[in-house]
mmCIF file of C-alpha atoms in Angstrom:
data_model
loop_
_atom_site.group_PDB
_atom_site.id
_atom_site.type_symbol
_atom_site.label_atom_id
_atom_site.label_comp_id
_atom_site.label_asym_id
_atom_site.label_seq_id
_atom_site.Cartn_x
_atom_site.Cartn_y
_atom_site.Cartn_z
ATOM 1 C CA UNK A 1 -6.062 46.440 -80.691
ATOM 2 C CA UNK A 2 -7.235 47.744 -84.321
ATOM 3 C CA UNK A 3 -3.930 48.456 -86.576
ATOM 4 C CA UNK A 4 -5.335 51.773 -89.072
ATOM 5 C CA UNK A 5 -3.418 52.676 -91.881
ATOM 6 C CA UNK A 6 -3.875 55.961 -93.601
ATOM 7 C CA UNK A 7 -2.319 57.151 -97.017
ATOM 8 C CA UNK A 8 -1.034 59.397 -98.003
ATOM 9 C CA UNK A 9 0.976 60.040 -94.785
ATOM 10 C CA UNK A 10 1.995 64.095 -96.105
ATOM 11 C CA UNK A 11 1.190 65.902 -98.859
ATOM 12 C CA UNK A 12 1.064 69.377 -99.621
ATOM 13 C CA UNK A 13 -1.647 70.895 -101.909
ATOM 14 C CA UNK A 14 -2.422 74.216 -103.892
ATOM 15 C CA UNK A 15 -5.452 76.214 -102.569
ATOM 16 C CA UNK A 16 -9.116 75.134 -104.384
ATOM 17 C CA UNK A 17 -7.421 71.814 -104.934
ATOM 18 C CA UNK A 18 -8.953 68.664 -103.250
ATOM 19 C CA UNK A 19 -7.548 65.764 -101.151
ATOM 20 C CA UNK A 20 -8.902 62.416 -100.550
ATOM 21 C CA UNK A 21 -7.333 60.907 -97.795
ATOM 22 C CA UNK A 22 -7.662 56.809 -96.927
ATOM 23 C CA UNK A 23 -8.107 55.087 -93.682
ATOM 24 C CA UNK A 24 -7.882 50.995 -93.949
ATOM 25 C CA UNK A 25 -8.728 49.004 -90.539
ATOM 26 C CA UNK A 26 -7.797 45.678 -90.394
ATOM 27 C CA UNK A 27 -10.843 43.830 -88.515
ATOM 28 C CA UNK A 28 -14.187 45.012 -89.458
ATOM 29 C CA UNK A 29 -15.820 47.672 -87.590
ATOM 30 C CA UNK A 30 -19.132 49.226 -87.693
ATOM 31 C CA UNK A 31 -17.971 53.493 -87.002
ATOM 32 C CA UNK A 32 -14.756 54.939 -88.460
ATOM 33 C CA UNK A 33 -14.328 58.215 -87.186
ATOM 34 C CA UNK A 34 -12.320 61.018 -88.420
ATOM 35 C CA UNK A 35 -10.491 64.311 -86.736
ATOM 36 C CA UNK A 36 -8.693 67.025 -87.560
ATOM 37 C CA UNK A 37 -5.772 68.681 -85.349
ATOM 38 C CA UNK A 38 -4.838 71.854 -86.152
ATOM 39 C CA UNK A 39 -1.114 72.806 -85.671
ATOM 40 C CA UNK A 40 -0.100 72.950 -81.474
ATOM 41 C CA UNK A 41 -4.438 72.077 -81.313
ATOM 42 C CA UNK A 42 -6.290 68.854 -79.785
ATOM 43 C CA UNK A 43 -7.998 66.872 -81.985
ATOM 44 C CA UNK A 44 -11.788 68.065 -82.996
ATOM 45 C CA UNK A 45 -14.497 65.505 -84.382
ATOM 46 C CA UNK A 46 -14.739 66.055 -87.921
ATOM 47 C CA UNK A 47 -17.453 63.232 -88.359
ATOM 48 C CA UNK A 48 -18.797 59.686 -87.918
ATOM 49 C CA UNK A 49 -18.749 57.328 -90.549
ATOM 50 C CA UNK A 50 -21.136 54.340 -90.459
ATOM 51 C CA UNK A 51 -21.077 51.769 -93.005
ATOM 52 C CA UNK A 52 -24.277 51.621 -95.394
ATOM 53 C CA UNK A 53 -25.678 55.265 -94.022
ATOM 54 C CA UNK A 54 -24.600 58.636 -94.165
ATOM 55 C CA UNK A 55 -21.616 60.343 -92.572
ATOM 56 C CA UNK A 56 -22.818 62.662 -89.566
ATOM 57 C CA UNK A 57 -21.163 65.329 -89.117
ATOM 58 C CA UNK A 58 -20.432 67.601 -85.767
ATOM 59 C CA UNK A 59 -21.056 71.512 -85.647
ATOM 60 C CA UNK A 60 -18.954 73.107 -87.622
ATOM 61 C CA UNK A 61 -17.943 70.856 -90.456
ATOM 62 C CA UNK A 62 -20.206 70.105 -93.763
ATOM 63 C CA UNK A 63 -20.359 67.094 -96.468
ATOM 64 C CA UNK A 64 -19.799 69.671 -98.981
ATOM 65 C CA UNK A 65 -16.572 70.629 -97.496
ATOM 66 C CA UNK A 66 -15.455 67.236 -96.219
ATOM 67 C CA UNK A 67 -17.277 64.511 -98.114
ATOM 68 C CA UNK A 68 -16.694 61.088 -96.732
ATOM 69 C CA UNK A 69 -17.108 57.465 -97.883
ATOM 70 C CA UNK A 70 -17.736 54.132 -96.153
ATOM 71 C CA UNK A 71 -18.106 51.687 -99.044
ATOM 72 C CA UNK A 72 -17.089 48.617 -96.388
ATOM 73 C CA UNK A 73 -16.782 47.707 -92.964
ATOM 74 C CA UNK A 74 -12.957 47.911 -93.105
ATOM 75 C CA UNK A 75 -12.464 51.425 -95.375
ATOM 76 C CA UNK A 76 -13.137 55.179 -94.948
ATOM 77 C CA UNK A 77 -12.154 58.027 -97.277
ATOM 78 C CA UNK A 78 -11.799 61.726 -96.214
ATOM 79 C CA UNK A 79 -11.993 64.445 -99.143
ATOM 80 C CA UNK A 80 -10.899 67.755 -97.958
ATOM 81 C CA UNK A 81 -12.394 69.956 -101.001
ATOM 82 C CA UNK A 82 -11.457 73.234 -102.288
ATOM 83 C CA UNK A 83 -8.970 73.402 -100.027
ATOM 84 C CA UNK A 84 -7.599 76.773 -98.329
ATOM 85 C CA UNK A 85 -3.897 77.280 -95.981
ATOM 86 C CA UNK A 86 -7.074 76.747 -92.696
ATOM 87 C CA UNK A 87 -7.220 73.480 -93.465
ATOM 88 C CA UNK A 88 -3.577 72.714 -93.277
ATOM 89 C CA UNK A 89 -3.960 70.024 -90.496
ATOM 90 C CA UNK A 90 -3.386 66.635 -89.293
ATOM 91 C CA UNK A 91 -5.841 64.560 -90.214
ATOM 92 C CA UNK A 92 -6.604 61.452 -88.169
ATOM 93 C CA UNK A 93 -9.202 58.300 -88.589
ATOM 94 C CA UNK A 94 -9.692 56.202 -85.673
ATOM 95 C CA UNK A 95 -12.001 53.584 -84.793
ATOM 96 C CA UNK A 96 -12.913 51.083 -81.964
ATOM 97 C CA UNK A 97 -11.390 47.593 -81.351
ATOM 98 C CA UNK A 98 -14.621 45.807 -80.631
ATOM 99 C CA UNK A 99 -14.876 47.844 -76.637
ATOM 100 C CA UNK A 100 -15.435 51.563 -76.338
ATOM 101 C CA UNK A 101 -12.050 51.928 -76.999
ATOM 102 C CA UNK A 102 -10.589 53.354 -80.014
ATOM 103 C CA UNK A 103 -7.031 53.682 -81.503
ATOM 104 C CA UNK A 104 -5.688 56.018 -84.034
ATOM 105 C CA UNK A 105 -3.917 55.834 -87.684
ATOM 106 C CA UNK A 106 -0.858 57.647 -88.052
ATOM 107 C CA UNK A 107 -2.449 60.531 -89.187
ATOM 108 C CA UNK A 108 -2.048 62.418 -92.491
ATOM 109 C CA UNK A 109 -0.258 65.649 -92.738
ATOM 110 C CA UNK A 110 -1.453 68.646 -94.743
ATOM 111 C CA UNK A 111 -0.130 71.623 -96.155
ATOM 112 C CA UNK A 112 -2.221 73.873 -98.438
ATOM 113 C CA UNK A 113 0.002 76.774 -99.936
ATOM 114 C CA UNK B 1 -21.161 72.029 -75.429
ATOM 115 C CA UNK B 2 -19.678 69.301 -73.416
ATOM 116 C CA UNK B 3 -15.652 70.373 -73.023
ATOM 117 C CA UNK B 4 -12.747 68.680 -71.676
ATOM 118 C CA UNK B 5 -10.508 70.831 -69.946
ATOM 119 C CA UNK B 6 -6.764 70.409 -69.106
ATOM 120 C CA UNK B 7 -3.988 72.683 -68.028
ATOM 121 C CA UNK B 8 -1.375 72.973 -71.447
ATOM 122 C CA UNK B 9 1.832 72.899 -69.078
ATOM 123 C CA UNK B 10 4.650 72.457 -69.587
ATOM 124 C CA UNK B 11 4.689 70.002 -66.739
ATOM 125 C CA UNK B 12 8.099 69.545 -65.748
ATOM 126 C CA UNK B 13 9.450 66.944 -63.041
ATOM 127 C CA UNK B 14 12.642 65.225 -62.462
ATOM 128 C CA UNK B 15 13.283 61.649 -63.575
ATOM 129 C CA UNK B 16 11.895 59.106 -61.338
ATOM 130 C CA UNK B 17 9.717 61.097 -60.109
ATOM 131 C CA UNK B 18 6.002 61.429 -59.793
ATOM 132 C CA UNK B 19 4.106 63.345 -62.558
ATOM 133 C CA UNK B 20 0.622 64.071 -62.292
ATOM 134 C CA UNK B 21 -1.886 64.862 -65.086
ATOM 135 C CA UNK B 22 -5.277 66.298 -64.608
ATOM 136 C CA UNK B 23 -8.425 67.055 -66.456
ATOM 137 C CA UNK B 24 -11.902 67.613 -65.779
ATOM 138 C CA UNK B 25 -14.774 67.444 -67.602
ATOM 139 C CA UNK B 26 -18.158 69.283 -67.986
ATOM 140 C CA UNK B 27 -20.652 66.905 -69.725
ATOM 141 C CA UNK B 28 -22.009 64.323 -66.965
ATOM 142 C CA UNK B 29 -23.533 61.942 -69.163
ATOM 143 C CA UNK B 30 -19.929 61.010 -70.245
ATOM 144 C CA UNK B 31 -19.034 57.117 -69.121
ATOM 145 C CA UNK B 32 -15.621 56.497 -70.121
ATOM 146 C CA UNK B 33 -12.775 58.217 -70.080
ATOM 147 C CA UNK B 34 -9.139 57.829 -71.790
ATOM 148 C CA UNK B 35 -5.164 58.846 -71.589
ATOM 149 C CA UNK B 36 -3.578 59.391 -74.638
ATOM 150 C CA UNK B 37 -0.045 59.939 -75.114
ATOM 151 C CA UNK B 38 1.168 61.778 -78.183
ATOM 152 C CA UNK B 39 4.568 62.156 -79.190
ATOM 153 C CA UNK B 40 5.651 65.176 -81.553
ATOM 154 C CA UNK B 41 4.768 64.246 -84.915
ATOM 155 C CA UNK B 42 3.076 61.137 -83.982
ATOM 156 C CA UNK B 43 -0.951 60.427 -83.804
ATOM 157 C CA UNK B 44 -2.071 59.402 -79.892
ATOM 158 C CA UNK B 45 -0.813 56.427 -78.292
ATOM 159 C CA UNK B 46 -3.899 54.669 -76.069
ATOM 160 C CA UNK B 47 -1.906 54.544 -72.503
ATOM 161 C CA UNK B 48 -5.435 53.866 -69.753
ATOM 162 C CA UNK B 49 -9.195 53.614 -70.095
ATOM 163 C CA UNK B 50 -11.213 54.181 -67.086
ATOM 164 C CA UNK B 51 -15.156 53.651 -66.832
ATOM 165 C CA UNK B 52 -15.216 53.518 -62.712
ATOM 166 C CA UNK B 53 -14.697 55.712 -59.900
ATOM 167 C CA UNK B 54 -11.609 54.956 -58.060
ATOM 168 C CA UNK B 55 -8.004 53.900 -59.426
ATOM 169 C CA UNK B 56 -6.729 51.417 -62.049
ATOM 170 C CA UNK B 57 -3.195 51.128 -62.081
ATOM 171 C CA UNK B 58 -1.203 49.706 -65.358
ATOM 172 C CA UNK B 59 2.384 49.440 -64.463
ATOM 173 C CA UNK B 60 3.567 52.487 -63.978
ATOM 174 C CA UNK B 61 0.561 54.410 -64.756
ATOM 175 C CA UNK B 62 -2.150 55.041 -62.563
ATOM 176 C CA UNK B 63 -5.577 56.527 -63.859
ATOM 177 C CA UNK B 64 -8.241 58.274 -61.123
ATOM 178 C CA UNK B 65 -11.665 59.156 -61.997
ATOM 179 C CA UNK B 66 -14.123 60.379 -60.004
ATOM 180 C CA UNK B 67 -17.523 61.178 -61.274
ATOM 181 C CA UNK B 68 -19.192 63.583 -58.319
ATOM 182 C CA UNK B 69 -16.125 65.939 -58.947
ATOM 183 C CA UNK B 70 -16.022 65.402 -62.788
ATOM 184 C CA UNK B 71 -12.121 65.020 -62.560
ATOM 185 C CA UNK B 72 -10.077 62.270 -64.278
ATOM 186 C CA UNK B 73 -6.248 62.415 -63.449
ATOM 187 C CA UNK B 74 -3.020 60.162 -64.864
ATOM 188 C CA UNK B 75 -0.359 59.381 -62.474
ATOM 189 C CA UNK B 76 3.298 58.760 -63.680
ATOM 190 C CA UNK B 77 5.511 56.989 -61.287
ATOM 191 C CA UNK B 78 9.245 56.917 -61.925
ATOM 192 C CA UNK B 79 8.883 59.074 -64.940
ATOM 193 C CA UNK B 80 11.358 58.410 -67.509
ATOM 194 C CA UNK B 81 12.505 61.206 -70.018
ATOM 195 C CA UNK B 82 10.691 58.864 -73.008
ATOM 196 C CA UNK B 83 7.470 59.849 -70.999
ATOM 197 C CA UNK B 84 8.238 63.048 -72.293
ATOM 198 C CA UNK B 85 5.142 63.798 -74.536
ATOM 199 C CA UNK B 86 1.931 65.501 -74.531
ATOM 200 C CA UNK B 87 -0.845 63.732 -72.621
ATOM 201 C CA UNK B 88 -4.685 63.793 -74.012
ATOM 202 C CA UNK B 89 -7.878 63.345 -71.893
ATOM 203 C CA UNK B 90 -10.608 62.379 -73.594
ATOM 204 C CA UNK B 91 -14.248 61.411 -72.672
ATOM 205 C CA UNK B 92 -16.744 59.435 -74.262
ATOM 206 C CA UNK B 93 -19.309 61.272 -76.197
ATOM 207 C CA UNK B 94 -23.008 61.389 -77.112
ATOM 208 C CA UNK B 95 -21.444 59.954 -80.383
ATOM 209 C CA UNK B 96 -21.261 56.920 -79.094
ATOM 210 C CA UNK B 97 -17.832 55.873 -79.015
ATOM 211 C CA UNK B 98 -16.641 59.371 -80.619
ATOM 212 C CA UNK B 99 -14.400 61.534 -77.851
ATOM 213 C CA UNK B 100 -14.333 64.924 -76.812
ATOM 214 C CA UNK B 101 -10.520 65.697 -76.272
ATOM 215 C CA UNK B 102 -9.119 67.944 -74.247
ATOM 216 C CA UNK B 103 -6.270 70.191 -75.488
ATOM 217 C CA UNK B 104 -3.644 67.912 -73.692
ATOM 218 C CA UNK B 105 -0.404 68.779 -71.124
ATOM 219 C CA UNK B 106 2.919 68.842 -71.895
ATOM 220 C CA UNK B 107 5.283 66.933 -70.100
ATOM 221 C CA UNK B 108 8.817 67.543 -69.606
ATOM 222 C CA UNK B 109 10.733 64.596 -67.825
ATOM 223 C CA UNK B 110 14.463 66.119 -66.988
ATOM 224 C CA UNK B 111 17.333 63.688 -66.652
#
């Protein structure tokens, strides 16, 4: 299975602040995907991210709002930009081991006062 | 919009007992389906993947899909009270290996 690491694990932000959040796989894989999960919520596709192309994003979220980079086949960053108290989430990247299968970081908790 | 659907629970049953977990699904194109257990505080836990009609059983654990019905269930034998969690379905999407989750059952496992 794929071991993720994400940092920061918490952190809690002022509103119209930013956060960049990291995701670090240890084999290399070709999609990185990040969710959000809003407070007693499932988790909701924020977006794909493919090394050496754009992010896509699903209906609903924007690059503006939640620009992403893929600068290798074993890193991802999440910004979370002019953040408001919606966004206070849990914020997950996840990616496959190689099969359809994927497994999960351990997530990265935001507050937004 | 292709949706996952699950009852929220709280599921409770009685150690060692049987729990049962089910979810259906709307979007037929979807191939592969997985259990996720999430603990409070804790990002999901891979527990079965399932690509076939019929069962596959992993120790205790004992997935079900069937495709005409669009149903995928998770069977818990002898649940223990560390079972206790919240259980996601998820299917595959037109994402490619992205899933649609559904909003996941609660389950209670009483000593």
């Amino acid at each position: 299975s794929a071991v993720i690491s994400q940092k920061p694990s918490r952190d809690i932000c002022q509103r119209g602040t930013s956060l960049t959040i990291q995701c670090q796989v240890d084999s290399q894989v070709t999609m990185m995907f990040w969710y959000r999960q809003q407070p007693g919520q499932s988790l909701t596709l924020i977006a794909t991210a493919n090394q050496g192309s754009e992010a896509t994003y699903e209906s609903g979220f924007v690059i503006d709002k939640f620009p992403i980079s893929r600068p290798n086949l074993t890193f991802s960053t999440l910004t979370v930009s002019n953040m408001s108290p919606e966004d206070s989430s849990i914020y997950l990247c996840s990616a496959p081991d190689g099969t359809d299968t994927q497994y999960f970081g351990p997530g990265t908790r935001l507050t937004v006062l | 919009q292709k949706e996952v659907e699950q009852n929220s629970g709280p599921l409770s049953v009685p150690e060692g007992a049987i729990a049962s977990l089910n979810c259906t699904y709307s979007d037929r194109g979807s191939q592969s389906f997985f259990w996720y257990r999430q603990y409070s505080g804790k990002s999901p836990e891979l527990i079965m993947s399932i690509y076939s009609n019929g069962d596959k059983e992993d120790g205790r654990f004992t997935a079900q899909l069937n495709k005409a019905s669009q149903y995928v269930s998770l069977l818990i034998r002898d649940s223990q009270p560390s079972d206790s969690a919240t259980y996601l379905c998820a299917g595959e999407s037109n994402s490619g290996y992205a899933l649609n989750f559904g909003k996941g059952t609660s389950l209670l496992v009483t000593p």
